[in-house]
Amino acid sequence: MPPKCSRKERRSNFYSRCSIDTNKSNACYILLTQTTLPAPMFSRNDFSVWGFLKKCIGMELSKITMPIVFNEPLSFLQRITEYMEHTYLIHKACTLSDSIERMQLVAAFAVSAVASQWDRTGKPFNPLLGETFELTRDEEGYHMISEQVSHHPPISAFYSESLNQDFSFHGSIYPKLKLWGKSVEAEPKGTMTLELSKHREAYTWTNPMCCVHNVILGKLWIEQYGTVEIVNHSTGDKCVLNFKPCGMFGKELHRVEGHIQDKSKKKHQVIYGKWTECVYSIEPKVYEVNKKAEKKSGGDSKKHKQEQSTGGDDADEMPDVQETVTMIPGSTLLWRVAPRPPHSTQMYNFTNFAMTLNELEPGMIGVIAPTDCRLRPDIRAMENGDIDTASQEKERLEEKQRVARRERAKDEEEWSTRWFQQGNNRYTGAADWIYKGGYFDRRYSDLPDIY
């Protein structure tokens, strides 16, 4: 167990002082070294999940008020920010002159964006309408702003850019959650767009499906699956990534495999690895030779099947995790996941990056927007281990949101977003939410009172 200490001691032990210049309109701050949360996560053992979920089968869970026992102490807006944990891949792509090499790193970034979801079985808090979250990382060279732009359906829009204007990364996400028997399936509808200014390139893709198994009985486990197609709209290059479903005996658990092709459909590189571990690239011919050799030397599939657990009727048994990714000679390592901090399993399986997202330093008050997630009392109470207060505050905020919606309906008033506006993605033509700019000018007098 992590040692208990006061909040003041935690700041002294784990934090460098926030860097805030209040004389500048683009005041910013950095969170650097927090390695634990104020309190460990609570036990869910005494809660009857089935008693609640049996009435939700086949329904879209975003329209259902979920008990706080399902949550982790972060808003979905903060969860989106975790896409930026491996921003160094984008910075490196900006320095490369070859478009295929750039695509390799963009593909690695797309895979790395979902890596933090491994073993993250807690549900982030649904953002309130008008809720925001900002993050500035000077050491990583970017800042980011996100806003909850719609409540029904729930849509979160985000925009990040490098501090020297090398790139921008933006999009809007409409997560659709459904319960299917023993599992919850999440479809992250929405387009990711990455623009590299120096190369005048734009890449778009959508995230894979995510499934949480054994929400009713057994050990929770997560898999990602589906095809992710990354398109370079400037060159016509394309990367097709297949996030493989675990399969009957778990052989493909966590695996990612795909290829990069140019506009004439000539394959240039094969991408392979695991979204929980690492990603490599290799020449297609070398990869195919290795695969053929692997098949010839493979063990007896029947024996393999007999040795595997088939699971029971009560739970979807998580397959034993297969050996880590074996590097094929001649491969290039594109990305490797960072190790998680000590006590992560007692801290909602947070990464080092996630540990820092909800910390609120005194100097931030009056600098961040009053709608920032860090100011949400229910999330704050849960992070501090006060579940009763967190539940009460969650109910209060949800009721306050319902009252505000009824008042607007009575006055025939439409909700007006502050930082984003509806539009179309300029590259795909799909519906999207476009950043209007101005957040970092720090003019927050007209923001709604949502907390």
CSV table of C-alpha atoms in Angstrom, one decimal:
chain,number,residue,atom,x,y,z
A,1,MET,CA,0.0,0.0,0.0
A,2,PRO,CA,1.3,3.5,-0.7
A,3,PRO,CA,2.1,5.5,2.5
A,4,LYS,CA,-0.5,7.9,3.7
A,5,CYS,CA,0.4,11.5,3.9
A,6,SER,CA,-1.3,14.9,4.0
A,7,ARG,CA,-2.2,16.7,0.7
A,8,LYS,CA,0.5,19.4,1.6
A,9,GLU,CA,3.1,16.6,2.0
A,10,ARG,CA,2.1,15.0,-1.3
A,11,ARG,CA,2.6,18.3,-3.1
A,12,SER,CA,6.0,18.6,-1.5
A,13,ASN,CA,7.0,15.1,-2.3
A,14,PHE,CA,5.5,14.6,-5.8
A,15,TYR,CA,5.2,18.0,-7.4
A,16,SER,CA,7.4,20.6,-8.9
A,17,ARG,CA,5.8,24.1,-8.6
A,18,CYS,CA,3.4,25.1,-11.3
A,19,SER,CA,4.8,27.5,-13.8
A,20,ILE,CA,2.2,30.3,-14.1
A,21,ASP,CA,2.8,33.7,-15.5
A,22,THR,CA,-0.4,35.7,-14.8
A,23,ASN,CA,0.9,38.7,-16.7
A,24,LYS,CA,0.5,36.7,-20.0
A,25,SER,CA,-2.8,36.0,-21.6
A,26,ASN,CA,-1.7,32.5,-22.4
A,27,ALA,CA,-0.8,31.6,-18.8
A,28,CYS,CA,0.1,28.0,-18.5
A,29,TYR,CA,1.2,25.4,-16.0
A,30,ILE,CA,2.9,22.0,-15.9
A,31,LEU,CA,2.2,19.0,-13.8
A,32,LEU,CA,5.3,16.9,-13.6
A,33,THR,CA,5.8,14.2,-11.1
A,34,GLN,CA,2.7,12.9,-9.2
A,35,THR,CA,3.1,9.2,-8.8
A,36,THR,CA,0.0,8.3,-6.7
A,37,LEU,CA,-3.5,9.5,-6.0
A,38,PRO,CA,-4.7,10.9,-2.6
A,39,ALA,CA,-6.5,7.6,-1.8
A,40,PRO,CA,-6.5,4.1,-3.2
A,41,MET,CA,-9.5,2.9,-5.1
A,42,PHE,CA,-12.4,1.3,-3.1
A,43,SER,CA,-13.5,-2.3,-3.3
A,44,ARG,CA,-16.4,-3.2,-5.6
A,45,ASN,CA,-16.9,-6.6,-4.1
A,46,ASP,CA,-19.9,-5.7,-2.0
A,47,PHE,CA,-21.8,-4.2,-5.0
A,48,SER,CA,-24.3,-6.3,-7.0
A,49,VAL,CA,-23.5,-5.4,-10.6
A,50,TRP,CA,-26.0,-7.8,-12.0
A,51,GLY,CA,-28.8,-6.2,-9.9
A,52,PHE,CA,-28.3,-3.0,-11.7
A,53,LEU,CA,-27.3,-4.2,-15.2
A,54,LYS,CA,-29.9,-6.8,-15.9
A,55,LYS,CA,-32.4,-4.1,-16.8
A,56,CYS,CA,-29.9,-2.5,-19.2
A,57,ILE,CA,-29.2,-5.3,-21.7
A,58,GLY,CA,-29.3,-4.1,-25.3
A,59,MET,CA,-29.7,-0.4,-24.2
A,60,GLU,CA,-27.3,2.4,-24.9
A,61,LEU,CA,-25.6,3.0,-21.5
A,62,SER,CA,-24.9,6.7,-22.1
A,63,LYS,CA,-28.6,7.4,-21.5
A,64,ILE,CA,-28.6,5.6,-18.2
A,65,THR,CA,-27.5,7.1,-14.9
A,66,MET,CA,-24.8,4.7,-13.6
A,67,PRO,CA,-23.9,4.2,-10.0
A,68,ILE,CA,-20.6,5.7,-9.0
A,69,VAL,CA,-19.2,2.3,-8.1
A,70,PHE,CA,-18.6,1.9,-11.9
A,71,ASN,CA,-16.4,5.0,-12.1
A,72,GLU,CA,-12.8,6.1,-12.0
A,73,PRO,CA,-12.0,9.6,-10.7
A,74,LEU,CA,-11.5,11.2,-14.1
A,75,SER,CA,-13.9,12.8,-16.6
A,76,PHE,CA,-14.2,11.5,-20.1
A,77,LEU,CA,-12.6,14.8,-21.2
A,78,GLN,CA,-9.5,13.9,-19.2
A,79,ARG,CA,-9.6,10.4,-20.6
A,80,ILE,CA,-9.4,11.9,-24.1
A,81,THR,CA,-6.3,13.8,-23.1
A,82,GLU,CA,-4.5,10.5,-22.6
A,83,TYR,CA,-4.3,10.3,-26.4
A,84,MET,CA,-1.4,12.8,-26.0
A,85,GLU,CA,0.8,10.6,-23.7
A,86,HIS,CA,3.1,9.7,-26.5
A,87,THR,CA,3.2,13.0,-28.3
A,88,TYR,CA,6.9,12.5,-28.9
A,89,LEU,CA,5.9,10.3,-31.9
A,90,ILE,CA,4.3,13.3,-33.6
A,91,HIS,CA,7.3,15.5,-32.9
A,92,LYS,CA,9.5,12.9,-34.5
A,93,ALA,CA,7.3,12.5,-37.5
A,94,CYS,CA,7.5,16.3,-38.1
A,95,THR,CA,11.3,15.9,-38.5
A,96,LEU,CA,11.2,13.2,-41.2
A,97,SER,CA,11.4,13.9,-44.9
A,98,ASP,CA,9.9,10.6,-46.2
A,99,SER,CA,6.1,10.3,-46.1
A,100,ILE,CA,6.2,6.5,-45.5
A,101,GLU,CA,8.4,7.0,-42.5
A,102,ARG,CA,6.1,9.7,-41.2
A,103,MET,CA,3.1,7.3,-41.7
A,104,GLN,CA,4.9,4.7,-39.6
A,105,LEU,CA,5.1,7.1,-36.6
A,106,VAL,CA,1.5,8.3,-37.1
A,107,ALA,CA,0.4,4.7,-37.1
A,108,ALA,CA,2.4,4.1,-33.9
A,109,PHE,CA,0.7,7.2,-32.4
A,110,ALA,CA,-2.7,5.9,-33.3
A,111,VAL,CA,-2.0,2.6,-31.5
A,112,SER,CA,-0.4,4.3,-28.5
A,113,ALA,CA,-3.5,6.4,-28.0
A,114,VAL,CA,-5.5,3.4,-26.8
A,115,ALA,CA,-2.7,1.7,-24.8
A,116,SER,CA,-3.8,3.4,-21.5
A,117,GLN,CA,-7.1,1.5,-21.7
A,118,TRP,CA,-5.4,-1.8,-20.9
A,119,ASP,CA,-6.9,-3.0,-17.6
A,120,ARG,CA,-8.7,0.4,-17.1
A,121,THR,CA,-12.1,-1.2,-16.2
A,122,GLY,CA,-13.4,1.9,-14.4
A,123,LYS,CA,-15.8,4.1,-16.3
A,124,PRO,CA,-14.9,7.8,-16.6
A,125,PHE,CA,-17.5,10.3,-15.4
A,126,ASN,CA,-19.8,11.6,-18.1
A,127,PRO,CA,-18.9,15.2,-18.7
A,128,LEU,CA,-21.6,17.8,-17.9
A,129,LEU,CA,-22.8,20.0,-20.8
A,130,GLY,CA,-20.3,22.9,-21.1
A,131,GLU,CA,-17.6,21.1,-19.0
A,132,THR,CA,-14.0,21.7,-20.2
A,133,PHE,CA,-10.5,20.4,-19.6
A,134,GLU,CA,-7.2,22.0,-20.5
A,135,LEU,CA,-3.7,20.7,-20.4
A,136,THR,CA,-0.5,22.5,-21.1
A,137,ARG,CA,2.7,20.5,-21.2
A,138,ASP,CA,5.7,22.8,-21.9
A,139,GLU,CA,8.1,19.9,-21.7
A,140,GLU,CA,6.2,18.0,-24.4
A,141,GLY,CA,5.6,21.2,-26.4
A,142,TYR,CA,1.8,21.3,-26.7
A,143,HIS,CA,-1.4,22.5,-25.1
A,144,MET,CA,-4.9,21.0,-25.4
A,145,ILE,CA,-8.5,22.1,-24.7
A,146,SER,CA,-11.7,19.9,-24.8
A,147,GLU,CA,-15.3,20.8,-24.3
A,148,GLN,CA,-18.5,18.7,-23.8
A,149,VAL,CA,-20.5,20.2,-26.7
A,150,SER,CA,-23.6,17.9,-26.5
A,151,HIS,CA,-25.3,15.9,-23.8
A,152,HIS,CA,-27.8,13.8,-25.9
A,153,PRO,CA,-26.0,12.4,-27.7
A,154,PRO,CA,-22.9,12.8,-25.6
A,155,ILE,CA,-20.2,14.5,-27.8
A,156,SER,CA,-16.8,15.6,-26.6
A,157,ALA,CA,-14.7,17.8,-28.8
A,158,PHE,CA,-10.9,18.4,-28.4
A,159,TYR,CA,-8.2,20.4,-30.0
A,160,SER,CA,-4.4,20.3,-29.3
A,161,GLU,CA,-1.5,22.0,-31.0
A,162,SER,CA,2.2,22.2,-30.6
A,163,LEU,CA,3.4,25.4,-29.0
A,164,ASN,CA,5.6,26.1,-32.0
A,165,GLN,CA,2.7,25.3,-34.5
A,166,ASP,CA,4.4,22.2,-35.9
A,167,PHE,CA,1.2,20.2,-35.6
A,168,SER,CA,-2.5,20.1,-34.5
A,169,PHE,CA,-4.5,17.1,-33.4
A,170,HIS,CA,-8.2,17.4,-33.1
A,171,GLY,CA,-11.6,15.7,-33.3
A,172,SER,CA,-14.9,14.9,-31.7
A,173,ILE,CA,-16.0,11.7,-30.1
A,174,TYR,CA,-19.4,10.2,-29.6
A,175,PRO,CA,-18.9,7.1,-27.5
A,176,LYS,CA,-21.7,4.6,-27.8
A,177,LEU,CA,-21.8,2.0,-25.0
A,178,LYS,CA,-24.0,-1.1,-25.0
A,179,LEU,CA,-24.4,-4.1,-22.7
A,180,TRP,CA,-24.5,-7.4,-24.4
A,181,GLY,CA,-25.0,-10.2,-21.8
A,182,LYS,CA,-21.7,-10.4,-20.0
A,183,SER,CA,-19.8,-7.6,-21.7
A,184,VAL,CA,-20.0,-3.9,-22.4
A,185,GLU,CA,-19.1,-2.8,-26.0
A,186,ALA,CA,-17.8,0.7,-26.6
A,187,GLU,CA,-17.9,2.2,-30.1
A,188,PRO,CA,-15.9,5.4,-30.2
A,189,LYS,CA,-17.6,7.1,-33.1
A,190,GLY,CA,-15.8,10.2,-34.4
A,191,THR,CA,-12.8,11.1,-36.5
A,192,MET,CA,-9.3,11.8,-35.3
A,193,THR,CA,-7.4,14.4,-37.4
A,194,LEU,CA,-3.7,15.1,-37.3
A,195,GLU,CA,-2.2,17.9,-39.3
A,196,LEU,CA,1.6,18.3,-39.8
A,197,SER,CA,2.1,22.0,-40.8
A,198,LYS,CA,5.7,21.7,-42.1
A,199,HIS,CA,4.7,18.9,-44.5
A,200,ARG,CA,1.2,20.3,-45.3
A,201,GLU,CA,-0.2,16.9,-44.5
A,202,ALA,CA,-3.4,15.8,-42.8
A,203,TYR,CA,-4.1,12.3,-41.5
A,204,THR,CA,-7.5,11.0,-40.4
A,205,TRP,CA,-8.6,7.8,-38.7
A,206,THR,CA,-11.2,6.3,-36.3
A,207,ASN,CA,-10.4,4.4,-33.1
A,208,PRO,CA,-11.0,0.6,-32.7
A,209,MET,CA,-13.9,-0.9,-30.8
A,210,CYS,CA,-13.4,-1.7,-27.2
A,211,CYS,CA,-15.1,-4.5,-25.2
A,212,VAL,CA,-15.0,-5.0,-21.4
A,213,HIS,CA,-15.7,-8.6,-20.5
A,214,ASN,CA,-17.3,-10.1,-17.3
A,215,VAL,CA,-19.1,-7.0,-16.1
A,216,ILE,CA,-21.5,-9.3,-14.3
A,217,LEU,CA,-19.3,-12.1,-13.0
A,218,GLY,CA,-15.6,-13.0,-13.1
A,219,LYS,CA,-12.4,-11.0,-13.7
A,220,LEU,CA,-12.9,-7.9,-15.8
A,221,TRP,CA,-10.7,-7.7,-18.9
A,222,ILE,CA,-10.5,-5.6,-22.0
A,223,GLU,CA,-9.9,-6.2,-25.7
A,224,GLN,CA,-9.7,-3.8,-28.7
A,225,TYR,CA,-10.7,-5.0,-32.1
A,226,GLY,CA,-11.6,-3.8,-35.6
A,227,THR,CA,-9.9,-2.2,-38.6
A,228,VAL,CA,-8.4,1.3,-38.3
A,229,GLU,CA,-7.6,3.0,-41.6
A,230,ILE,CA,-5.2,5.9,-41.5
A,231,VAL,CA,-5.3,8.1,-44.6
A,232,ASN,CA,-2.8,10.7,-45.6
A,233,HIS,CA,-5.0,13.1,-47.5
A,234,SER,CA,-2.0,14.9,-49.1
A,235,THR,CA,-0.1,12.0,-50.5
A,236,GLY,CA,-2.7,9.2,-50.8
A,237,ASP,CA,-0.6,7.0,-48.5
A,238,LYS,CA,-2.7,4.7,-46.3
A,239,CYS,CA,-2.1,2.5,-43.3
A,240,VAL,CA,-4.6,-0.3,-42.6
A,241,LEU,CA,-4.3,-1.7,-39.0
A,242,ASN,CA,-6.2,-4.7,-37.8
A,243,PHE,CA,-6.7,-4.8,-34.1
A,244,LYS,CA,-7.4,-8.5,-33.7
A,245,PRO,CA,-10.1,-9.9,-31.5
A,246,CYS,CA,-8.9,-12.4,-28.9
A,247,GLY,CA,-10.4,-15.4,-30.7
A,248,MET,CA,-11.4,-18.8,-29.3
A,249,PHE,CA,-8.2,-19.6,-27.5
A,250,GLY,CA,-6.7,-16.2,-27.0
A,251,LYS,CA,-3.8,-16.5,-29.5
A,252,GLU,CA,-4.5,-13.1,-31.0
A,253,LEU,CA,-5.1,-11.2,-27.7
A,254,HIS,CA,-3.9,-7.6,-27.9
A,255,ARG,CA,-2.3,-8.1,-31.3
A,256,VAL,CA,-2.2,-5.4,-34.0
A,257,GLU,CA,-1.1,-6.1,-37.6
A,258,GLY,CA,-1.3,-4.1,-40.7
A,259,HIS,CA,0.5,-2.5,-43.6
A,260,ILE,CA,1.3,0.9,-45.2
A,261,GLN,CA,0.6,1.3,-48.9
A,262,ASP,CA,1.0,4.3,-51.3
A,263,LYS,CA,-1.7,5.7,-53.5
A,264,SER,CA,-1.0,3.0,-56.2
A,265,LYS,CA,-1.6,0.3,-53.4
A,266,LYS,CA,2.0,-0.8,-53.4
A,267,LYS,CA,2.9,-2.1,-49.9
A,268,HIS,CA,5.9,-0.5,-48.3
A,269,GLN,CA,5.9,-1.6,-44.7
A,270,VAL,CA,4.2,-4.1,-42.4
A,271,ILE,CA,3.2,-2.9,-38.9
A,272,TYR,CA,3.0,-5.5,-36.1
A,273,GLY,CA,2.9,-5.7,-32.4
A,274,LYS,CA,0.5,-5.4,-29.4
A,275,TRP,CA,-1.4,-2.3,-28.4
A,276,THR,CA,-0.5,-3.1,-24.8
A,277,GLU,CA,3.3,-3.4,-25.4
A,278,CYS,CA,5.0,-2.2,-28.6
A,279,VAL,CA,4.8,-1.7,-32.3
A,280,TYR,CA,7.4,-2.6,-35.0
A,281,SER,CA,7.7,-2.0,-38.7
A,282,ILE,CA,9.4,-4.3,-41.3
A,283,GLU,CA,9.6,-4.8,-45.0
A,284,PRO,CA,6.7,-6.8,-46.4
A,285,LYS,CA,8.9,-9.5,-48.1
A,286,VAL,CA,10.9,-10.2,-44.9
A,287,TYR,CA,7.6,-10.4,-42.9
A,288,GLU,CA,6.1,-12.9,-45.3
A,289,VAL,CA,9.2,-15.1,-45.3
A,290,ASN,CA,9.1,-15.1,-41.5
A,291,LYS,CA,5.4,-15.9,-41.3
A,292,LYS,CA,5.9,-18.9,-43.7
A,293,ALA,CA,8.8,-20.2,-41.6
A,294,GLU,CA,6.7,-19.8,-38.5
A,295,LYS,CA,3.9,-21.8,-39.9
A,296,LYS,CA,6.2,-24.7,-40.9
A,297,SER,CA,7.7,-24.8,-37.4
A,298,GLY,CA,4.5,-24.3,-35.5
A,299,GLY,CA,3.3,-26.8,-32.9
A,300,ASP,CA,0.3,-29.2,-33.1
A,301,SER,CA,-2.8,-27.0,-33.1
A,302,LYS,CA,-4.9,-29.9,-31.7
A,303,LYS,CA,-2.5,-30.2,-28.7
A,304,HIS,CA,-2.7,-26.4,-28.3
A,305,LYS,CA,-6.5,-26.5,-28.2
A,306,GLN,CA,-6.5,-29.2,-25.6
A,307,GLU,CA,-4.2,-27.2,-23.3
A,308,GLN,CA,-6.3,-24.1,-23.4
A,309,SER,CA,-9.1,-23.4,-21.0
A,310,THR,CA,-12.4,-23.2,-22.7
A,311,GLY,CA,-14.0,-21.2,-19.9
A,312,GLY,CA,-17.5,-21.7,-18.5
A,313,ASP,CA,-21.0,-20.6,-18.9
A,314,ASP,CA,-20.7,-18.1,-16.0
A,315,ALA,CA,-17.8,-15.9,-17.2
A,316,ASP,CA,-15.7,-15.1,-20.3
A,317,GLU,CA,-12.4,-16.4,-19.1
A,318,MET,CA,-9.5,-14.1,-20.0
A,319,PRO,CA,-7.0,-16.2,-22.1
A,320,ASP,CA,-3.5,-16.5,-20.7
A,321,VAL,CA,-1.5,-13.7,-22.2
A,322,GLN,CA,0.7,-15.2,-24.8
A,323,GLU,CA,4.4,-14.5,-25.0
A,324,THR,CA,5.4,-10.9,-25.6
A,325,VAL,CA,6.0,-9.7,-29.1
A,326,THR,CA,8.9,-11.5,-30.8
A,327,MET,CA,10.9,-9.0,-32.9
A,328,ILE,CA,11.6,-10.3,-36.4
A,329,PRO,CA,15.2,-9.6,-37.4
A,330,GLY,CA,15.3,-6.5,-39.5
A,331,SER,CA,12.4,-4.8,-37.7
A,332,THR,CA,12.4,-1.2,-36.5
A,333,LEU,CA,10.9,-0.4,-33.1
A,334,LEU,CA,8.4,2.4,-33.5
A,335,TRP,CA,6.9,2.6,-30.0
A,336,ARG,CA,7.0,0.9,-26.7
A,337,VAL,CA,4.6,1.5,-23.8
A,338,ALA,CA,5.9,3.1,-20.7
A,339,PRO,CA,5.8,1.0,-17.5
A,340,ARG,CA,3.0,1.9,-15.1
A,341,PRO,CA,3.8,3.4,-11.7
A,342,PRO,CA,4.0,1.4,-8.4
A,343,HIS,CA,0.6,0.7,-6.8
A,344,SER,CA,-1.1,1.3,-10.2
A,345,THR,CA,-3.5,-1.7,-9.5
A,346,GLN,CA,-4.6,0.1,-6.4
A,347,MET,CA,-5.1,3.4,-8.2
A,348,TYR,CA,-7.6,2.3,-10.9
A,349,ASN,CA,-4.7,1.0,-13.1
A,350,PHE,CA,-3.8,4.6,-14.0
A,351,THR,CA,-0.6,5.3,-16.0
A,352,ASN,CA,1.9,7.9,-14.8
A,353,PHE,CA,0.3,10.3,-17.2
A,354,ALA,CA,-3.2,9.7,-15.9
A,355,MET,CA,-2.1,10.1,-12.3
A,356,THR,CA,-1.4,13.8,-12.9
A,357,LEU,CA,-4.6,14.8,-14.7
A,358,ASN,CA,-6.8,15.8,-11.8
A,359,GLU,CA,-4.3,17.5,-9.6
A,360,LEU,CA,-5.4,21.0,-8.7
A,361,GLU,CA,-2.6,23.3,-7.5
A,362,PRO,CA,-3.6,26.5,-5.7
A,363,GLY,CA,-2.1,28.7,-8.4
A,364,MET,CA,-4.5,27.2,-11.0
A,365,ILE,CA,-7.6,28.7,-9.4
A,366,GLY,CA,-8.5,31.8,-11.4
A,367,VAL,CA,-6.4,30.7,-14.3
A,368,ILE,CA,-8.2,27.6,-15.6
A,369,ALA,CA,-11.8,28.0,-16.7
A,370,PRO,CA,-14.4,27.6,-14.0
A,371,THR,CA,-15.9,24.8,-16.1
A,372,ASP,CA,-12.6,22.7,-15.9
A,373,CYS,CA,-13.0,19.1,-14.7
A,374,ARG,CA,-10.5,19.6,-11.9
A,375,LEU,CA,-13.2,21.7,-10.2
A,376,ARG,CA,-15.9,19.0,-10.2
A,377,PRO,CA,-16.7,18.2,-6.6
A,378,ASP,CA,-17.9,14.6,-7.3
A,379,ILE,CA,-14.6,13.6,-9.1
A,380,ARG,CA,-12.6,15.4,-6.5
A,381,ALA,CA,-14.4,13.6,-3.6
A,382,MET,CA,-13.9,10.2,-5.3
A,383,GLU,CA,-10.2,10.8,-5.9
A,384,ASN,CA,-10.0,11.6,-2.1
A,385,GLY,CA,-11.7,8.3,-1.3
A,386,ASP,CA,-15.0,9.9,0.0
A,387,ILE,CA,-17.4,7.8,-2.0
A,388,ASP,CA,-20.6,8.9,-0.1
A,389,THR,CA,-19.9,12.6,-0.9
A,390,ALA,CA,-18.9,11.7,-4.5
A,391,SER,CA,-22.2,10.0,-5.0
A,392,GLN,CA,-24.2,12.8,-3.5
A,393,GLU,CA,-22.4,15.4,-5.5
A,394,LYS,CA,-22.8,13.4,-8.7
A,395,GLU,CA,-26.6,13.3,-8.1
A,396,ARG,CA,-26.7,17.0,-7.3
A,397,LEU,CA,-24.8,17.9,-10.5
A,398,GLU,CA,-26.9,15.7,-12.7
A,399,GLU,CA,-30.1,17.2,-11.2
A,400,LYS,CA,-28.7,20.7,-11.7
A,401,GLN,CA,-28.0,19.9,-15.3
A,402,ARG,CA,-31.6,18.6,-15.8
A,403,VAL,CA,-33.1,21.7,-14.2
A,404,ALA,CA,-31.0,24.0,-16.5
A,405,ARG,CA,-32.2,22.0,-19.5
A,406,ARG,CA,-35.8,22.4,-18.5
A,407,GLU,CA,-35.3,26.1,-18.0
A,408,ARG,CA,-33.8,26.5,-21.5
A,409,ALA,CA,-36.7,24.5,-22.9
A,410,LYS,CA,-39.2,26.7,-21.1
A,411,ASP,CA,-37.5,29.8,-22.5
A,412,GLU,CA,-37.1,28.2,-25.9
A,413,GLU,CA,-33.4,28.9,-25.6
A,414,GLU,CA,-30.8,26.8,-27.4
A,415,TRP,CA,-27.6,25.7,-25.7
A,416,SER,CA,-24.6,27.6,-27.1
A,417,THR,CA,-21.2,26.0,-27.1
A,418,ARG,CA,-18.2,28.2,-26.1
A,419,TRP,CA,-15.1,26.9,-27.8
A,420,PHE,CA,-16.3,24.7,-30.6
A,421,GLN,CA,-18.8,24.9,-33.4
A,422,GLN,CA,-20.6,22.3,-35.5
A,423,GLY,CA,-19.2,21.8,-39.0
A,424,ASN,CA,-17.7,19.2,-41.3
A,425,ASN,CA,-14.2,17.7,-41.3
A,426,ARG,CA,-12.5,19.5,-44.2
A,427,TYR,CA,-10.7,16.2,-45.2
A,428,THR,CA,-13.4,13.6,-44.9
A,429,GLY,CA,-16.6,15.7,-45.2
A,430,ALA,CA,-18.0,13.9,-42.1
A,431,ALA,CA,-19.8,15.9,-39.3
A,432,ASP,CA,-17.3,17.2,-36.8
A,433,TRP,CA,-16.9,19.9,-34.2
A,434,ILE,CA,-14.4,22.7,-35.1
A,435,TYR,CA,-12.3,24.6,-32.6
A,436,LYS,CA,-13.2,28.3,-32.7
A,437,GLY,CA,-10.1,29.5,-30.9
A,438,GLY,CA,-9.7,31.9,-28.0
A,439,TYR,CA,-9.6,29.6,-25.0
A,440,PHE,CA,-6.1,30.5,-24.0
A,441,ASP,CA,-6.9,34.2,-24.1
A,442,ARG,CA,-8.4,33.5,-20.6
A,443,ARG,CA,-11.7,35.4,-21.0
A,444,TYR,CA,-14.1,33.3,-19.0
A,445,SER,CA,-16.7,35.8,-17.7
A,446,ASP,CA,-19.5,34.4,-19.9
A,447,LEU,CA,-19.2,30.7,-19.0
A,448,PRO,CA,-22.1,28.8,-17.4
A,449,ASP,CA,-22.3,27.8,-13.8
A,450,ILE,CA,-22.3,24.0,-14.1
A,451,TYR,CA,-20.9,23.0,-10.7
